[in-house]
Short mmCIF file of C-alpha atoms in Angstrom, two decimals:
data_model
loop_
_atom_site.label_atom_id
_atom_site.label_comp_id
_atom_site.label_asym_id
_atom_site.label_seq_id
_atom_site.Cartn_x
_atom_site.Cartn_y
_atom_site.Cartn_z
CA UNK A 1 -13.30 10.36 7.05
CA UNK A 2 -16.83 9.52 8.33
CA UNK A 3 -17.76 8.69 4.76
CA UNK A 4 -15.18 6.36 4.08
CA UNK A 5 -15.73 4.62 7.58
CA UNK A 6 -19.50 4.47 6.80
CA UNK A 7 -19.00 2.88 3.85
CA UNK A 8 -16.11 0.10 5.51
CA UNK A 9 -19.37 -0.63 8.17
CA UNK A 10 -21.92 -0.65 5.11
CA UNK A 11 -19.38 -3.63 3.49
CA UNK A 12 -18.67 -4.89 6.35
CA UNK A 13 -22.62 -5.47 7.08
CA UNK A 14 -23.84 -6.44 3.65
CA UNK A 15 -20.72 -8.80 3.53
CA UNK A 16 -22.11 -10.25 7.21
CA UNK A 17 -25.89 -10.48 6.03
CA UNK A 18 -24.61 -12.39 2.95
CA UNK A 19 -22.55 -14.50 5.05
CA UNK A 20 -25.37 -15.58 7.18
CA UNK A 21 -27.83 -16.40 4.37
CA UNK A 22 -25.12 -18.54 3.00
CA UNK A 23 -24.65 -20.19 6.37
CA UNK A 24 -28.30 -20.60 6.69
CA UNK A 25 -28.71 -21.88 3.53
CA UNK A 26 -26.19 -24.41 3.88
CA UNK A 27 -26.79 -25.93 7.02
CA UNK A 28 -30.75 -26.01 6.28
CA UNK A 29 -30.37 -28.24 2.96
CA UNK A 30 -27.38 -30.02 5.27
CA UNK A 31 -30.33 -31.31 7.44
CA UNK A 32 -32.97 -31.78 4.49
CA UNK A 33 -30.28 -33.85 3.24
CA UNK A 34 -29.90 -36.06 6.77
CA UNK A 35 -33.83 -35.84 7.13
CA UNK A 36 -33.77 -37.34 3.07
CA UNK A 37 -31.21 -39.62 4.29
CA UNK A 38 -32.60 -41.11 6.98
CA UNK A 39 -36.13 -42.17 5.15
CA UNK A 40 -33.64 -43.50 2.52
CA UNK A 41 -32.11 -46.18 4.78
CA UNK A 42 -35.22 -46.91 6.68
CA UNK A 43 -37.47 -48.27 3.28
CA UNK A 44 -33.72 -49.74 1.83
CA UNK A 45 -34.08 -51.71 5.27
CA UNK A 46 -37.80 -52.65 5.01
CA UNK A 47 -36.81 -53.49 1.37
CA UNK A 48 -33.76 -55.95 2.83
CA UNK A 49 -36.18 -57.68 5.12
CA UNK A 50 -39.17 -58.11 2.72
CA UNK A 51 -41.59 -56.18 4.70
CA UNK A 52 -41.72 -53.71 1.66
CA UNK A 53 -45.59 -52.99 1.06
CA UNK A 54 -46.97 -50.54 -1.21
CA UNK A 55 -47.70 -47.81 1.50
CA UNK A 56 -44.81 -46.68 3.17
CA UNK A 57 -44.95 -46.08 6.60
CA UNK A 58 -44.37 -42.67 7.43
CA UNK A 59 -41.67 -41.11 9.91
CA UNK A 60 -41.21 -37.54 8.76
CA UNK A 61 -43.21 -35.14 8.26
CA UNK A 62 -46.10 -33.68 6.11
CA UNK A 63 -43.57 -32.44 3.02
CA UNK A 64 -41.33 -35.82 3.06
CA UNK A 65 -42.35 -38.19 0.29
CA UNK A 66 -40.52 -41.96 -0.36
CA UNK A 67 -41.15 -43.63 -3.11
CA UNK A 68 -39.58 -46.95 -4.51
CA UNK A 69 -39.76 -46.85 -8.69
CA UNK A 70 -38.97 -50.02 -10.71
CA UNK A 71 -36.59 -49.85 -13.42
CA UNK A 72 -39.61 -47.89 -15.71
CA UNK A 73 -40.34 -45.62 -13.83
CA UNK A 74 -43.20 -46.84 -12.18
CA UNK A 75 -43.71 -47.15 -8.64
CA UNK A 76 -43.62 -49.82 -6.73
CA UNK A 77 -44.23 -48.48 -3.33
CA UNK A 78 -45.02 -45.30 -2.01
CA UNK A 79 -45.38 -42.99 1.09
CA UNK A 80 -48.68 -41.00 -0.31
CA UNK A 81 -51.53 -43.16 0.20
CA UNK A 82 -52.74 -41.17 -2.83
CA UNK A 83 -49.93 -42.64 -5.25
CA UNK A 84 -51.44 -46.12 -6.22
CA UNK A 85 -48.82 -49.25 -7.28
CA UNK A 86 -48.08 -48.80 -11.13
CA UNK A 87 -48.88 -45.77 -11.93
CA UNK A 88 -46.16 -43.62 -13.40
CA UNK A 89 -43.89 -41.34 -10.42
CA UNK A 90 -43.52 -37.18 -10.47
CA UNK A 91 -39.60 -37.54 -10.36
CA UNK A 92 -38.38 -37.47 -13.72
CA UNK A 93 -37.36 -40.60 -15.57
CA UNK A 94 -34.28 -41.97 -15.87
CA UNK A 95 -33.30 -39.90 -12.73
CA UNK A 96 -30.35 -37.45 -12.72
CA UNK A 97 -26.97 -39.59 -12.75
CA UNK A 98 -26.03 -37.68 -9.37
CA UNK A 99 -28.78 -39.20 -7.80
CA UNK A 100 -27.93 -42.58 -8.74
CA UNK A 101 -24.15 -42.10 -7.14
CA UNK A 102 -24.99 -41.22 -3.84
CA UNK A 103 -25.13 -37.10 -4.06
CA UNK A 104 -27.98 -35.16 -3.02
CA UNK A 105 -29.91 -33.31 -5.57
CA UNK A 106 -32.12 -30.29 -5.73
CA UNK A 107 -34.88 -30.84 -8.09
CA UNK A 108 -37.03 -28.33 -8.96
CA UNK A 109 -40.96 -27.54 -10.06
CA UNK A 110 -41.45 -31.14 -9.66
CA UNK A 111 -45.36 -32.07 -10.03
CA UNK A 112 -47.05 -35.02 -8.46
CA UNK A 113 -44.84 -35.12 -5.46
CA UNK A 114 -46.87 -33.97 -2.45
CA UNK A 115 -47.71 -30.06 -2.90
CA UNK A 116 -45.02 -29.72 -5.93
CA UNK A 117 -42.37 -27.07 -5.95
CA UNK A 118 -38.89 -27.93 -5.32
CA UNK A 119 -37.54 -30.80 -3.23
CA UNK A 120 -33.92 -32.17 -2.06
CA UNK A 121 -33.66 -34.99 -3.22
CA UNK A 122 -31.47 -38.77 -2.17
CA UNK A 123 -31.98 -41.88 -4.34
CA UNK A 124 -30.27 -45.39 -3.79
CA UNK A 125 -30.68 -48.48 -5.77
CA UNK A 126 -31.87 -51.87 -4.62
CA UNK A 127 -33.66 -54.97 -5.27
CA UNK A 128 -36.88 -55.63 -4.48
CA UNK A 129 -38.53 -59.09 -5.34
CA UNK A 130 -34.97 -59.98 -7.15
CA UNK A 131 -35.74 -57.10 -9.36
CA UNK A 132 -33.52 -53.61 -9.48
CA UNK A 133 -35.34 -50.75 -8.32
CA UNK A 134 -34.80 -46.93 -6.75
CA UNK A 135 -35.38 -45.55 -3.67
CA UNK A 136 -36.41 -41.58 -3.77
CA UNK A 137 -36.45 -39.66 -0.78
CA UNK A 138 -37.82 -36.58 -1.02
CA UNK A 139 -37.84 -33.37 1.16
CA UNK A 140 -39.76 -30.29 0.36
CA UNK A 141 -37.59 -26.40 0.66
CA UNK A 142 -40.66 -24.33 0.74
CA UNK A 143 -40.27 -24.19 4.37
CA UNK A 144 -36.39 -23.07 4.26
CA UNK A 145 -37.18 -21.22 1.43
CA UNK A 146 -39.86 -18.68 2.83
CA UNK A 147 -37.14 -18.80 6.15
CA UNK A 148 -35.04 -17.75 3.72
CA UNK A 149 -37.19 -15.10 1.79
CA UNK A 150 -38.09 -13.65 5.62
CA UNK A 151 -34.55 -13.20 6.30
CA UNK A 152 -33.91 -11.70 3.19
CA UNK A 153 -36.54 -9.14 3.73
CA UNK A 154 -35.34 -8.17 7.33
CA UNK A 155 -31.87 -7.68 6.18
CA UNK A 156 -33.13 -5.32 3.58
CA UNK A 157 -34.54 -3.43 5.97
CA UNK A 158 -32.30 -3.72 9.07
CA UNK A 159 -28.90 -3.47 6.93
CA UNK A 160 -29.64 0.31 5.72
CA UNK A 161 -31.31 1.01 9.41
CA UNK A 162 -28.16 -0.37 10.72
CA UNK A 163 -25.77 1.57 8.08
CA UNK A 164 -27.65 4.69 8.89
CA UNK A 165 -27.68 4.50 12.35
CA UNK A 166 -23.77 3.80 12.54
CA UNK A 167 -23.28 6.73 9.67
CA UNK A 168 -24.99 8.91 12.42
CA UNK A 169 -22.92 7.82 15.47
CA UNK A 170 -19.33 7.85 13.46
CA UNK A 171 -20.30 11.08 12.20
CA UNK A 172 -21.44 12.48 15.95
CA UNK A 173 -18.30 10.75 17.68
CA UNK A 174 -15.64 11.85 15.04
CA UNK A 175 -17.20 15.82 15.01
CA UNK A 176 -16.72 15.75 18.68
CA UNK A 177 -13.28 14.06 18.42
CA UNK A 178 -11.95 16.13 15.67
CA UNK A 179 -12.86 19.15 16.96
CA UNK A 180 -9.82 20.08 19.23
CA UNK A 181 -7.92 19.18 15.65
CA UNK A 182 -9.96 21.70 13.79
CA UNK A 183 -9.50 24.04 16.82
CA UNK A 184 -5.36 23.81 16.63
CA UNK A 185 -6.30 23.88 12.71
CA UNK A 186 -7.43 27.67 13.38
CA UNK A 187 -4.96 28.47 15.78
CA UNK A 188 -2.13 27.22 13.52
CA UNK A 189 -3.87 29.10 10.93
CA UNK A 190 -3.55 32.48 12.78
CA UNK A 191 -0.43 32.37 13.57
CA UNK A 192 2.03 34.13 10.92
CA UNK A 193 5.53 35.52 10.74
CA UNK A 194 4.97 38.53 12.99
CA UNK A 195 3.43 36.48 15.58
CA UNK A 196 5.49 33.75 15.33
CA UNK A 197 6.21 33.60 19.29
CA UNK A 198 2.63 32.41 19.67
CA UNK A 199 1.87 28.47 20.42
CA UNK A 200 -0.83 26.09 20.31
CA UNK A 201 -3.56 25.45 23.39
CA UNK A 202 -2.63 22.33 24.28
CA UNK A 203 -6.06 20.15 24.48
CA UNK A 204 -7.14 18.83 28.39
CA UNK A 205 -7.17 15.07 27.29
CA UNK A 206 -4.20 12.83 27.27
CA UNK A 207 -4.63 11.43 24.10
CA UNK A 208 -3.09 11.68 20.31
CA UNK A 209 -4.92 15.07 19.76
CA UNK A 210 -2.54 16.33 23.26
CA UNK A 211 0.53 14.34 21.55
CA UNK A 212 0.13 15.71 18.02
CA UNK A 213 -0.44 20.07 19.57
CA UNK A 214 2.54 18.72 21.63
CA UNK A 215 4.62 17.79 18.48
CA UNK A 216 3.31 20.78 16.34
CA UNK A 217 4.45 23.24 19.36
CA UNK A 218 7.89 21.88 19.53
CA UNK A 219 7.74 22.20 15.42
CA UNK A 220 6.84 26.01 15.77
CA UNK A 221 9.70 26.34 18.93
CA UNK A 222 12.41 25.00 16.16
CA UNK A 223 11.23 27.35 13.13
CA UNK A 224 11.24 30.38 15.65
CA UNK A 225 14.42 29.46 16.93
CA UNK A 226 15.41 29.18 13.25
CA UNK A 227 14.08 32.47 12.42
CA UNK A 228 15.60 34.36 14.92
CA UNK A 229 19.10 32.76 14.25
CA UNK A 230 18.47 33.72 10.88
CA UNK A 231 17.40 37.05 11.71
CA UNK A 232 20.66 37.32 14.03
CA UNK A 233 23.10 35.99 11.46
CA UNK A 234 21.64 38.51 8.64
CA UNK A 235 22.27 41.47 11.29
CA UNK A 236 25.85 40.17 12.36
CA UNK A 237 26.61 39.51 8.88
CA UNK A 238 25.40 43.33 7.68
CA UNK A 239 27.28 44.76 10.87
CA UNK A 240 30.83 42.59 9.68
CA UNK A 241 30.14 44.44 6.24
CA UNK A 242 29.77 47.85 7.53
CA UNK A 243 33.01 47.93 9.15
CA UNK A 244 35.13 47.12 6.60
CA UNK A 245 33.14 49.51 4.09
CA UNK A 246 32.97 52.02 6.39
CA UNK A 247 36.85 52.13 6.60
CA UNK A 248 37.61 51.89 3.22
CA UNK A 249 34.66 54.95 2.07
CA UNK A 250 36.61 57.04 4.61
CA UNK A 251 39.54 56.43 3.97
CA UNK A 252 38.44 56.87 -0.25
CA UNK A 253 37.09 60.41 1.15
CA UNK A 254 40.31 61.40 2.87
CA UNK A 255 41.94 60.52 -0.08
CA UNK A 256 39.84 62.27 -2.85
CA UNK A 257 39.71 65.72 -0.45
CA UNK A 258 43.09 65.68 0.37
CA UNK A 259 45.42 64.25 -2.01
CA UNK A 260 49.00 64.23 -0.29
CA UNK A 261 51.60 61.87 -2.81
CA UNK A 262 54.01 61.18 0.66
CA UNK A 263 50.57 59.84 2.75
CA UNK A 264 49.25 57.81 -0.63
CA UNK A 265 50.96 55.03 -0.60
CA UNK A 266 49.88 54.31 2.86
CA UNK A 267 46.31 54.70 2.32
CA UNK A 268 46.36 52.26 -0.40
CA UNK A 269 47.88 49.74 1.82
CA UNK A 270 44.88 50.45 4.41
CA UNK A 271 42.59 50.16 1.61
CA UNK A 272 44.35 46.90 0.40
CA UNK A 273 44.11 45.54 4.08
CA UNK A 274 40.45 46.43 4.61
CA UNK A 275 39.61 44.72 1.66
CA UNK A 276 41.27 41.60 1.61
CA UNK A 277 39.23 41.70 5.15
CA UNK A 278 36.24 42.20 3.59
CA UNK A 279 37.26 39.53 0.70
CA UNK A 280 37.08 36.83 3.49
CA UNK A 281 34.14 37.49 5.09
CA UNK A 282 32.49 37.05 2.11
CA UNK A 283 34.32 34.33 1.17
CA UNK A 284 33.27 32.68 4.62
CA UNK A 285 29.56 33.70 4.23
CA UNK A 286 29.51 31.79 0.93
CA UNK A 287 31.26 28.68 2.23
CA UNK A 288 28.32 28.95 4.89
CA UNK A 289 25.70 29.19 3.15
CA UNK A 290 27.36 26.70 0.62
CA UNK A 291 27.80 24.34 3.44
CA UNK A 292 23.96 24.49 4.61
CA UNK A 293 22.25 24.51 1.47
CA UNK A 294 20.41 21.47 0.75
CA UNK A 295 20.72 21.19 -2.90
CA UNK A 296 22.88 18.25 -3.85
CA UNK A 297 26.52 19.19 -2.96
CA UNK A 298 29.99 18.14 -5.07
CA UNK A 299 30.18 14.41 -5.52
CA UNK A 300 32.66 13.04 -2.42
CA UNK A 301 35.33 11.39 -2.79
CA UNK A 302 38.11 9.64 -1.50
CA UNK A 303 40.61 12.16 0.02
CA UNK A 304 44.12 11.75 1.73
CA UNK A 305 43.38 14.30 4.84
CA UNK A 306 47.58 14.07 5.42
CA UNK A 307 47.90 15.84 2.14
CA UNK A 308 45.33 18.35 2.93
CA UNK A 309 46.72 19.13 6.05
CA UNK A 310 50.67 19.48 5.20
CA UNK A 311 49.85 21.28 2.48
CA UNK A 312 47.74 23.83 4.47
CA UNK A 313 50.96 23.91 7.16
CA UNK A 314 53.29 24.97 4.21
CA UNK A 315 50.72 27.60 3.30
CA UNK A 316 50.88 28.67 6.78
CA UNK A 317 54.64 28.65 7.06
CA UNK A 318 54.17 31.83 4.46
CA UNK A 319 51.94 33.69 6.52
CA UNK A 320 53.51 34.17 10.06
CA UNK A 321 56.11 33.65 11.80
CA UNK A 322 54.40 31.39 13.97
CA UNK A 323 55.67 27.86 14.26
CA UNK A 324 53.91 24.81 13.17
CA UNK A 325 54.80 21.70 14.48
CA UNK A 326 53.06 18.92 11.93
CA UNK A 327 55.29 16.00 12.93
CA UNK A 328 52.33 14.45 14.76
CA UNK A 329 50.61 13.82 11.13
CA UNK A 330 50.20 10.24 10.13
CA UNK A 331 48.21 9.00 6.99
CA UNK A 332 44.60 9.58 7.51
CA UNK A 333 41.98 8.99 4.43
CA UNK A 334 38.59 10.32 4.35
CA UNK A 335 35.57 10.08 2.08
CA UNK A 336 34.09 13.64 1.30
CA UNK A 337 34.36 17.26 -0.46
CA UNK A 338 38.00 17.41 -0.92
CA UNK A 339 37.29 21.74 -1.02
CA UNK A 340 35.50 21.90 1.85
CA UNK A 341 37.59 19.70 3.97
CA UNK A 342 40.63 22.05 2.48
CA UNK A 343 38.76 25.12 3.77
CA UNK A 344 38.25 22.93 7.45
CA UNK A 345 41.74 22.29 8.16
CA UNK A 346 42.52 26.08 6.54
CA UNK A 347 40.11 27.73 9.46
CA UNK A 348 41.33 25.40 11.99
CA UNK A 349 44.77 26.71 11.21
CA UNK A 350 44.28 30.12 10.99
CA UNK A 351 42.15 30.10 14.69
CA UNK A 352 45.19 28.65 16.21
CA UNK A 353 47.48 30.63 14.91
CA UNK A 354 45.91 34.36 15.67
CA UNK A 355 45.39 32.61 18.91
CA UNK A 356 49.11 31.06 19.72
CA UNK A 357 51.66 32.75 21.88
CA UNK A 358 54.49 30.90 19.82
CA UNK A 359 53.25 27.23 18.19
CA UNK A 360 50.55 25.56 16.90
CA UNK A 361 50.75 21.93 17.12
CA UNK A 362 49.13 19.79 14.16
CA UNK A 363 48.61 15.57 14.57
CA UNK A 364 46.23 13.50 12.55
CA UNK A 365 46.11 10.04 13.36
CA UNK A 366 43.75 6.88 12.40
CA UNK A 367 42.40 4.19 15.03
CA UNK A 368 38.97 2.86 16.58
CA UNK A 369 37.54 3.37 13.36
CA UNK A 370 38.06 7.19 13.10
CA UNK A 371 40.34 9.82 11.52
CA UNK A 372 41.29 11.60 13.83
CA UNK A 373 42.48 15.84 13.59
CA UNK A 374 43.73 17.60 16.41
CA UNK A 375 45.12 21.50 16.14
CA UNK A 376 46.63 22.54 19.51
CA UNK A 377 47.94 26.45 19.97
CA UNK A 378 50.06 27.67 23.21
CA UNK A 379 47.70 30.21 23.45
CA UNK A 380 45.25 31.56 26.37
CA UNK A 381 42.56 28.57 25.67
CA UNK A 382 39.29 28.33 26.15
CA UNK A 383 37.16 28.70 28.94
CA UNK A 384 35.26 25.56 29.21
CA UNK A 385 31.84 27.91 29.69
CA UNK A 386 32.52 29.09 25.67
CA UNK A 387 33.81 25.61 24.54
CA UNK A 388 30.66 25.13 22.40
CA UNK A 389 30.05 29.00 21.83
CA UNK A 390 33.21 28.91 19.67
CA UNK A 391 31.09 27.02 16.90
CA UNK A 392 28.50 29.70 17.00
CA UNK A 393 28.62 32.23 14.13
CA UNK A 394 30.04 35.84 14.62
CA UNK A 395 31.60 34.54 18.33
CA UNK A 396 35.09 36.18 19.06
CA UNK A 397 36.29 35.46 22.74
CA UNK A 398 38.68 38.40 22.19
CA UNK A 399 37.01 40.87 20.43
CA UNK A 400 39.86 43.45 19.61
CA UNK A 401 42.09 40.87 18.78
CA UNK A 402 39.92 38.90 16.60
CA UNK A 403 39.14 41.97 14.51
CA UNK A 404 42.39 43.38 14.66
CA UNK A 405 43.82 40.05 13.44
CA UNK A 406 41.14 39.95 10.23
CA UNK A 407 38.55 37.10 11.84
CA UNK A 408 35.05 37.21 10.96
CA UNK A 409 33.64 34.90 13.87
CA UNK A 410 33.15 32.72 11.14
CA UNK A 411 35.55 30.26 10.77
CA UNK A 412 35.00 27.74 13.29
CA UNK A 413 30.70 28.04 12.79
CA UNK A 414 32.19 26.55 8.92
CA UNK A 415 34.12 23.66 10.62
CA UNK A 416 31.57 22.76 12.48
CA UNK A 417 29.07 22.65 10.04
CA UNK A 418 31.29 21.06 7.27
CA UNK A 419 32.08 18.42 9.95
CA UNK A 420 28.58 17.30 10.51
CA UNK A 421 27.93 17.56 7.01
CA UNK A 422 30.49 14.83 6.66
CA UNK A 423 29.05 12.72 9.68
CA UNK A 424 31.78 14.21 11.84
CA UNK A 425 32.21 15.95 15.46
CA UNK A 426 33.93 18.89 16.51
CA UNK A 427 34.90 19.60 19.97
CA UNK A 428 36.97 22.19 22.00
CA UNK A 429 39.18 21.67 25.33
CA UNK A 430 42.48 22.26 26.74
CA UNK A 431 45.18 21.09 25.84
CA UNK A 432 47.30 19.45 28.83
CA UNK A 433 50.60 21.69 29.98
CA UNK A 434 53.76 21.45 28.68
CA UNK A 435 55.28 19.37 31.25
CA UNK A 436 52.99 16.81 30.32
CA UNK A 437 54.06 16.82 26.48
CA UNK A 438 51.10 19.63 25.56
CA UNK A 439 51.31 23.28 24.53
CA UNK A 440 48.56 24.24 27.36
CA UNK A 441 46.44 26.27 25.23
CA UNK A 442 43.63 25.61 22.90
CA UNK A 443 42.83 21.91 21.84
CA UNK A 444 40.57 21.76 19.08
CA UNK A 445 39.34 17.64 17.39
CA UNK A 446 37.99 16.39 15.18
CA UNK A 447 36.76 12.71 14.20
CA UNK A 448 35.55 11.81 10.67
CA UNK A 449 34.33 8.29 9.51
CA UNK A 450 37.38 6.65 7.49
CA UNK A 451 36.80 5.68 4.33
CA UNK A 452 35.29 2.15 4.95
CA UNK A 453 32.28 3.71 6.33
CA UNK A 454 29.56 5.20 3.97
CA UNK A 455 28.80 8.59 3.84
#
């Protein structure tokens, strides 16, 4: 960092020094050229009024030199008193065509003009005696020239002075302001997955350094919360396992020890029943883990959530003798995983019913923009303290009855994340009594983006 600001300020002051010399140069020949000027219109005027003699009066200084040449070259008048009539002029003959329109010139290693060297140079024609002739002003640069040389030797000097000094104080001022960064470097460095409880010292000043230990705190606060839900789910999970496997090896001993053809039968349905458990818990651990994995899912497309739904209320139908009222169930079309919205309106079903008294009510409808699913049970419903605890993974509200009825404490955690995957919600309340036209149990939505809307 400090070398690539050093070398923005070492551009930045070469570009400036060059800059300057440019500007210097420019406006010094921009008043050589007014001086030149000047003794240009002042002999054109002595030449207009016939006072043209063959010294020149002077009005500028020591380096300025006016002569008036005829059309060979010779000159006719002259501001150095050495320069006699006739003889033959240092400017070169015929002059530079630039000269003769008007444009300054610079004309260099001329001889014979004052102290020689190099000159800026005007020239205008006019008649003198009824004859053409040229006026040539003449202004020396070795003034502006050694300005120019002096300057050029102090930048060389001052520029790398200048460079070196900022190169110092960048280098001072960004060690002292990086150094709470490298200190939260080191601390960040420490800190590994048995510590992971550990945070960064937030730095005493108010600035981006405080923002950015701020932002990297909160970071660490996610991925520990992450970690321990992880952590949590892996135990839960292994716990849900046991059970099940724990039945069915015991039940396997029983069986192998004590073989009894009457009791068999029996044991086998146990077995049967303890494993279909155990089927869909892993079965729901899967879609879970499908349903948060980040590789690319199944394409989505467009899927008629009415068809989903009655056909998961036949299925139902099958199961229990629960009734399902689906008369509430409009057409409602969806863009997504036609699977995993299946498997959503299959846990949503089988919640209400281990949870119903007598009915499970089903409507989906479509307004404001939103499909809308609603699942409604006459059951005990849910306090409004564990309406968003429901979503959690591994929570049963009933314990005994959730195990004894086959739930994992999964379902609903697969709703809800299947949901948002969609760009859904998912929310729990009560349902209102059944004078007012409800079942007064459990009331569980949920709104997904219709079709129109991208995913």
């Amino acid at each position: 960092m400090t070398l690539w600001a050093t070398s923005i300020v070492a551009a930045a002051t070469i570009l400036a020094g060059v800059g300057l010399l440019l500007a210097l140069q420019y406006s010094t020949r921009h008043d050589l050229d007014a001086i030149a000027a000047q003794r240009v219109s002042y002999v054109s005027a002595l030449a207009e009024h016939g006072r043209l003699r063959g010294l020149i009066p002077s009005t500028g200084g020591e380096a300025d030199v006016v002569q008036v040449l005829d059309a060979s070259g010779r000159v006719l008048a002259s501001s150095d008193s050495e320069v006699r009539p006739g003889s033959q002029s240092g400017f070169p003959h015929p002059l530079p065509s630039g000269l003769l329109d008007g444009r300054p010139m610079t004309l260099h290693n001329l001889v014979g003009i004052a102290d020689g060297g190099d000159f800026r140079v005007r020239a205008r024609p006019v008649r003198v005696d009824g004859h053409p002739a040229t006026i040539v002003a003449a202004v020396s640069l070795a003034q502006s020239e050694r300005t120019l040389s002096s300057l050029v030797t102090a930048l060389a000097i001052g520029i790398p002075v200048l460079v070196a000094l900022v190169a110092w104080t960048i280098s001072r001022t960004a060690r002292r302001t990086l150094r709470p960064v490298d200190t939260l470097r080191r601390q960040a460095t420490d800190i590994s997955a048995t510590d992971r409880h550990r945070r960064l010292d937030l730095p005493d000043s108010q600035d981006e350094i405080h923002a950015l230990a701020v932002t990297l705190n909160d970071m660490l606060a996610r991925l520990d919360a992450a970690s321990t839900a992880q952590s949590r789910f892996v135990a839960d999970a292994a716990h849900e396992l046991r059970s099940p496997l724990t039945a069915i090896r015991a039940q396997l001993e029983v069986l192998a020890r004590y073989p009894d053809p009457e009791r068999d039968p029996l044991v086998a349905a146990a077995l049967l029943e303890d494993t279909e458990r155990l089927h869909d818990l892993v079965e729901d651990l899967l879609a879970l883990a499908r349903s948060e994995d980040p590789a690319p899912r199944r394409p989505h497309t467009v899927v008629d959530l009415d068809e989903v739904v009655l056909a998961e209320v036949r299925r139902q139908h099958g199961l229990t003798g629960t009734r399902v009222d689906a008369r509430g169930v409009s057409a409602g079309r969806v863009r997504g995983d036609a699977e995993a919205l299946r498997r959503v309106v299959r846990n949503l079903l089988d919640n209400a019913r281990r949870h119903a008294a007598h009915q499970v009510r089903v409507a989906l409808t479509e307004h404001g923009g939103t499909v809308e699913l609603t699942v409604s049970d006459d059951g005990a419903g849910v306090p409004p303290e564990d309406r968003i605890r429901i979503f959690e993974r591994f929570t049963r509200l009933d314990e005994a009855r959730s195990r004894e009825a086959g739930g994992s404490g999964l379902g609903l955690a697969i709703v809800a994340t299947v949901v948002g995957a969609h760009g859904g919600t998912v929310q729990a309340d009560q349902d209102p009594p059944e004078e007012e036209g409800g079942l007064g149990g459990a009331r569980l939505v949920i709104r997904l983006p219709p079709t129109g809307r991208p995913d």
